[in-house]
XYZ file of C-alpha atoms in Angstrom:
353
model
C 64.045 -75.403 -118.866
C 66.996 -75.276 -116.453
C 67.594 -71.580 -117.223
C 64.015 -70.616 -116.386
C 64.179 -72.717 -113.145
C 67.477 -70.969 -112.116
C 65.818 -67.615 -112.921
C 62.689 -68.313 -110.874
C 64.779 -69.501 -107.906
C 66.951 -66.390 -108.110
C 63.840 -64.171 -108.345
C 62.327 -66.056 -105.279
C 65.540 -65.553 -103.298
C 65.799 -61.897 -104.037
C 62.265 -61.304 -103.143
C 62.625 -62.872 -99.783
C 65.709 -60.701 -99.228
C 63.494 -57.788 -99.583
C 60.986 -59.307 -97.296
C 63.692 -59.580 -94.546
C 64.639 -55.970 -94.825
C 60.915 -54.972 -94.519
C 60.618 -57.269 -91.531
C 63.637 -55.591 -89.901
C 62.035 -52.220 -90.271
C 58.719 -53.563 -88.774
C 60.363 -55.235 -85.859
C 62.519 -52.225 -84.909
C 59.611 -49.929 -85.294
C 57.455 -51.899 -83.085
C 60.201 -52.320 -80.436
C 60.659 -48.578 -80.386
C 56.898 -48.040 -79.907
C 56.154 -50.911 -77.510
C 59.284 -51.261 -75.456
C 60.750 -47.696 -75.570
C 57.579 -45.573 -75.968
C 59.031 -43.841 -79.011
C 56.657 -43.254 -81.925
C 58.528 -41.107 -84.542
C 57.971 -42.584 -87.985
C 59.047 -39.387 -89.716
C 62.295 -39.234 -87.897
C 63.030 -42.854 -88.751
C 62.294 -42.124 -92.533
C 64.427 -38.871 -92.308
C 67.480 -40.800 -91.214
C 67.074 -43.152 -94.207
C 66.681 -40.239 -96.729
C 69.821 -38.735 -95.257
C 71.738 -41.945 -95.881
C 70.461 -42.124 -99.553
C 71.474 -38.402 -99.895
C 75.065 -39.017 -98.602
C 75.584 -42.051 -100.791
C 73.633 -41.685 -103.951
C 72.904 -37.934 -104.381
C 76.697 -37.282 -103.725
C 77.481 -39.978 -106.304
C 75.338 -38.170 -108.844
C 76.995 -34.773 -107.827
C 80.521 -36.098 -108.610
C 80.063 -38.654 -111.366
C 81.583 -37.937 -114.810
C 79.720 -40.466 -117.022
C 76.027 -39.837 -117.652
C 73.992 -36.826 -116.610
C 75.208 -34.837 -113.621
C 72.982 -33.827 -110.709
C 72.587 -30.265 -112.073
C 71.582 -31.506 -115.514
C 69.012 -33.850 -113.945
C 67.583 -31.010 -111.739
C 67.290 -28.638 -114.713
C 65.396 -31.141 -116.818
C 63.230 -33.023 -114.286
C 63.269 -31.248 -110.978
C 59.583 -30.885 -110.726
C 59.007 -34.583 -111.508
C 61.305 -35.796 -108.835
C 59.733 -33.445 -106.202
C 56.401 -35.157 -106.898
C 58.191 -38.546 -106.716
C 59.765 -37.634 -103.421
C 56.544 -36.263 -102.051
C 54.674 -39.483 -102.883
C 57.436 -41.708 -101.448
C 57.685 -39.767 -98.058
C 53.830 -39.641 -97.574
C 53.547 -43.349 -98.495
C 56.015 -44.300 -95.744
C 54.370 -41.845 -93.201
C 50.786 -42.759 -94.061
C 51.304 -46.526 -93.760
C 53.152 -46.338 -90.302
C 50.564 -43.842 -88.993
C 47.760 -46.188 -89.920
C 48.893 -48.567 -87.143
C 47.893 -46.022 -84.568
C 44.248 -46.080 -85.766
C 43.488 -49.612 -86.943
C 44.404 -53.287 -86.257
C 47.365 -55.252 -87.683
C 45.010 -57.537 -89.315
C 43.217 -54.801 -91.150
C 46.691 -53.360 -92.297
C 47.724 -56.940 -93.639
C 44.526 -57.335 -95.508
C 43.967 -53.852 -96.960
C 47.633 -53.388 -97.829
C 46.931 -55.920 -100.609
C 44.968 -53.147 -102.352
C 48.178 -51.920 -103.641
C 48.684 -54.902 -105.925
C 45.734 -54.375 -108.252
C 46.483 -50.768 -108.285
C 50.020 -51.490 -109.205
C 49.050 -53.804 -112.077
C 46.585 -51.198 -113.330
C 49.287 -48.503 -113.458
C 51.721 -50.842 -115.062
C 49.185 -51.689 -117.788
C 48.599 -48.002 -118.683
C 52.004 -46.427 -117.952
C 54.492 -49.301 -118.514
C 52.233 -50.952 -121.118
C 52.582 -54.366 -119.369
C 50.225 -56.960 -120.660
C 49.354 -59.926 -118.450
C 48.286 -63.517 -119.229
C 45.615 -65.568 -117.422
C 48.319 -67.284 -115.308
C 49.472 -63.902 -113.950
C 45.859 -63.146 -112.637
C 45.672 -66.625 -111.239
C 49.065 -66.190 -109.419
C 47.945 -62.908 -107.834
C 44.736 -64.448 -106.642
C 46.711 -67.357 -105.065
C 48.971 -64.761 -103.349
C 46.038 -63.011 -102.023
C 44.523 -66.230 -100.811
C 47.749 -66.697 -98.886
C 47.411 -63.300 -97.210
C 43.808 -64.245 -96.376
C 45.129 -67.433 -94.654
C 47.616 -65.259 -92.781
C 44.830 -62.981 -91.548
C 42.718 -65.987 -90.515
C 45.691 -67.348 -88.654
C 46.075 -64.020 -87.035
C 42.541 -64.007 -85.779
C 42.532 -67.700 -84.552
C 45.899 -67.202 -82.757
C 44.040 -64.545 -80.603
C 46.398 -61.785 -81.206
C 45.346 -58.655 -79.290
C 45.696 -55.968 -81.887
C 43.117 -53.794 -80.269
C 40.184 -52.134 -81.991
C 42.110 -49.055 -82.816
C 41.052 -45.459 -81.979
C 39.217 -44.969 -85.129
C 39.133 -47.926 -87.512
C 37.639 -46.089 -90.477
C 40.452 -43.412 -90.380
C 42.998 -46.305 -90.169
C 41.522 -48.218 -93.086
C 41.515 -45.108 -95.243
C 45.171 -44.503 -94.339
C 46.042 -48.050 -95.352
C 44.355 -47.786 -98.664
C 45.959 -44.439 -99.334
C 49.374 -45.719 -98.301
C 49.082 -48.731 -100.584
C 48.089 -46.552 -103.541
C 50.983 -44.164 -102.997
C 53.445 -47.201 -102.675
C 51.956 -48.427 -106.075
C 52.664 -45.028 -107.749
C 56.081 -44.870 -106.229
C 56.949 -48.479 -107.306
C 55.770 -47.949 -110.904
C 57.845 -44.730 -111.144
C 60.780 -46.609 -109.738
C 60.416 -49.540 -112.394
C 60.334 -46.958 -115.194
C 63.363 -44.961 -113.996
C 65.691 -47.971 -113.173
C 64.739 -49.710 -116.537
C 65.003 -46.578 -118.774
C 67.425 -44.290 -116.915
C 69.472 -45.576 -113.918
C 69.197 -46.876 -110.440
C 71.666 -44.161 -109.085
C 69.403 -41.347 -110.535
C 66.306 -42.794 -108.849
C 67.962 -43.203 -105.419
C 69.842 -39.989 -105.757
C 66.774 -37.922 -106.449
C 64.651 -39.684 -103.740
C 67.430 -39.086 -101.328
C 67.606 -35.392 -102.236
C 64.016 -34.522 -102.118
C 63.033 -37.076 -99.582
C 65.532 -35.444 -97.183
C 64.134 -31.972 -97.899
C 60.372 -32.906 -97.566
C 60.797 -35.229 -94.629
C 62.819 -32.632 -92.821
C 60.145 -30.011 -93.236
C 57.456 -32.525 -92.220
C 59.523 -33.633 -89.239
C 59.777 -30.005 -87.912
C 56.033 -29.489 -88.182
C 54.631 -32.831 -87.037
C 57.157 -34.583 -84.733
C 59.312 -31.989 -83.078
C 57.591 -32.458 -79.676
C 57.852 -36.267 -79.842
C 61.632 -36.005 -80.679
C 62.194 -33.755 -77.659
C 60.430 -36.275 -75.427
C 62.657 -39.140 -76.439
C 64.603 -40.687 -73.511
C 67.792 -41.633 -75.367
C 69.774 -44.635 -74.317
C 71.944 -47.219 -75.905
C 68.919 -49.523 -76.711
C 66.948 -46.631 -78.383
C 69.987 -45.619 -80.397
C 70.641 -49.219 -81.482
C 67.068 -49.725 -82.663
C 67.153 -46.520 -84.577
C 70.414 -47.643 -86.190
C 68.981 -51.122 -87.060
C 65.869 -49.490 -88.554
C 68.171 -47.193 -90.748
C 70.277 -50.068 -91.863
C 67.334 -52.212 -92.930
C 65.459 -49.290 -94.700
C 68.610 -48.234 -96.529
C 69.258 -51.897 -97.526
C 65.623 -52.072 -98.861
C 65.880 -48.887 -100.826
C 69.354 -49.781 -102.287
C 68.444 -53.426 -103.078
C 64.817 -53.052 -104.402
C 65.844 -51.223 -107.797
C 68.267 -54.076 -108.603
C 65.374 -56.654 -108.095
C 62.866 -54.544 -109.969
C 65.323 -54.081 -112.971
C 65.332 -57.901 -113.526
C 61.761 -58.573 -112.642
C 58.958 -55.986 -112.202
C 57.364 -53.867 -109.664
C 54.302 -56.212 -109.493
C 56.408 -59.416 -108.928
C 58.473 -57.693 -106.271
C 55.326 -56.701 -104.314
C 53.935 -60.192 -104.573
C 57.205 -61.578 -103.219
C 57.284 -59.209 -100.245
C 53.891 -60.183 -99.081
C 55.758 -62.715 -96.888
C 57.343 -59.725 -94.882
C 54.384 -59.806 -92.477
C 54.873 -63.394 -91.940
C 58.573 -62.965 -90.959
C 57.445 -60.166 -88.683
C 54.878 -62.470 -86.967
C 57.579 -65.203 -86.532
C 59.843 -62.628 -84.937
C 56.907 -61.446 -82.770
C 56.546 -64.909 -81.385
C 59.810 -64.451 -79.510
C 59.960 -60.653 -79.119
C 56.417 -59.695 -78.299
C 54.780 -62.970 -77.219
C 52.488 -63.672 -80.272
C 50.949 -67.081 -80.424
C 51.992 -69.470 -83.133
C 49.579 -71.063 -85.631
C 50.249 -73.697 -88.316
C 48.279 -71.507 -90.671
C 51.175 -69.123 -90.733
C 53.223 -71.849 -92.475
C 50.415 -72.701 -94.766
C 49.971 -68.998 -95.816
C 53.731 -68.823 -96.415
C 53.599 -71.870 -98.796
C 50.473 -70.529 -100.627
C 52.107 -67.052 -101.263
C 55.240 -68.771 -102.510
C 53.254 -70.818 -104.903
C 51.577 -67.814 -106.294
C 54.825 -65.877 -106.526
C 56.511 -68.793 -108.357
C 53.577 -69.014 -110.822
C 53.824 -65.206 -111.623
C 57.523 -65.474 -112.183
C 57.424 -68.511 -114.250
C 55.721 -66.823 -117.312
C 57.014 -63.562 -118.642
C 54.593 -60.688 -119.330
C 54.751 -58.908 -122.645
C 54.971 -55.288 -123.346
C 52.541 -53.670 -125.884
C 53.864 -51.288 -128.372
C 53.400 -47.783 -126.946
C 51.856 -45.183 -129.116
C 53.509 -41.822 -129.804
C 54.904 -40.490 -126.482
C 57.304 -37.897 -125.275
C 58.810 -40.401 -122.843
C 62.080 -41.894 -123.604
C 61.884 -45.486 -124.885
C 62.985 -48.373 -122.842
C 66.524 -49.477 -123.164
C 65.564 -53.093 -122.144
C 63.836 -55.781 -124.085
C 60.317 -54.490 -122.816
C 59.558 -57.618 -120.795
C 59.173 -57.795 -116.932
C 61.027 -61.056 -116.746
C 63.435 -59.965 -119.545
C 66.159 -62.560 -119.036
C 63.620 -65.386 -119.384
C 62.207 -63.793 -122.423
C 65.616 -63.238 -124.104
C 66.176 -67.016 -123.926
C 62.756 -67.784 -125.362
C 63.346 -65.524 -128.339
C 66.901 -66.751 -128.870
C 65.622 -70.377 -129.064
C 62.875 -69.387 -131.513
C 65.448 -67.962 -133.825
C 68.139 -70.547 -133.240
C 66.554 -73.844 -132.373
C 68.869 -76.276 -130.541
C 71.398 -73.622 -129.690
C 72.600 -72.757 -126.139
C 72.350 -69.287 -124.741
C 75.230 -67.271 -123.471
C 73.776 -64.103 -122.053
C 76.011 -61.001 -122.569
C 77.205 -59.219 -119.462
C 76.709 -55.540 -119.006
C 79.832 -53.350 -119.791
C 78.894 -51.280 -116.718
C 76.497 -51.177 -113.901
C 74.911 -47.994 -112.538
């Protein structure tokens, strides 16, 4: 239907917006490391968490409707400490892996997070997938394989890495931590609120990353040769990372963590395209082919809604949404089954968190 087509196109567009934010963080980080000899991933993350704290944690502190900051902390402080720890370590572990292994290995092994994410969604969010969803994931992973092949044929000099085994383990660990963080994010933004998620991540992310920053990177920070270029790159990284964190919950709320992670597989491709001009990477037609393949898999996944199994007795609050990943698409299907031939006018939300 035209509604399903518009929904898929919208989801596709939103996913690529996230990919561009991720591309921005990758390009600025690589520019800092290669061109400015600055390798401070925790400092970069700390700046982002501070921005989240100033915007969203302060919003929680002063908002009048809904649970206040103190109320949330009294009820769920230990849960958000764990979430903040997972999020901080996911960021740090993934960036750190680049020091040990090759970019090709990072691209390939990072896909490990998708089956982990689907498994967590199955058990925690009660998502139930159809055959087409597994086919779609396989198509997306095929596209990533094509990208890796293009990377090798183009003769990219990634280096062998100082310890490839350690690097590969770090990538797998980072992918798993991201999967846990994304599933937690999907549950919170669909059942509670986007502002609560970002506010709590901003609060505990700032605290945890500041402690880790003081322990791990204090010498690297002291050795930074500050100039306008370094400051501009830090600013660009912070803007892209803050945009990614702020925008991703909005996309997850209307789709799912799995579909979002499939959509952002193109982020590495965008980074490679920028690298052609900035770092002298060689171009390969296979890059374009891999982009098309990933997009086909992503569209296949979004074209069919997943269903949610009825959860058993649980202490967790019930979802306020319809229980479907692609819930807008499913609302239309249910409406047409009940009222055949009628058109759908989706209600608009009275407020948005």
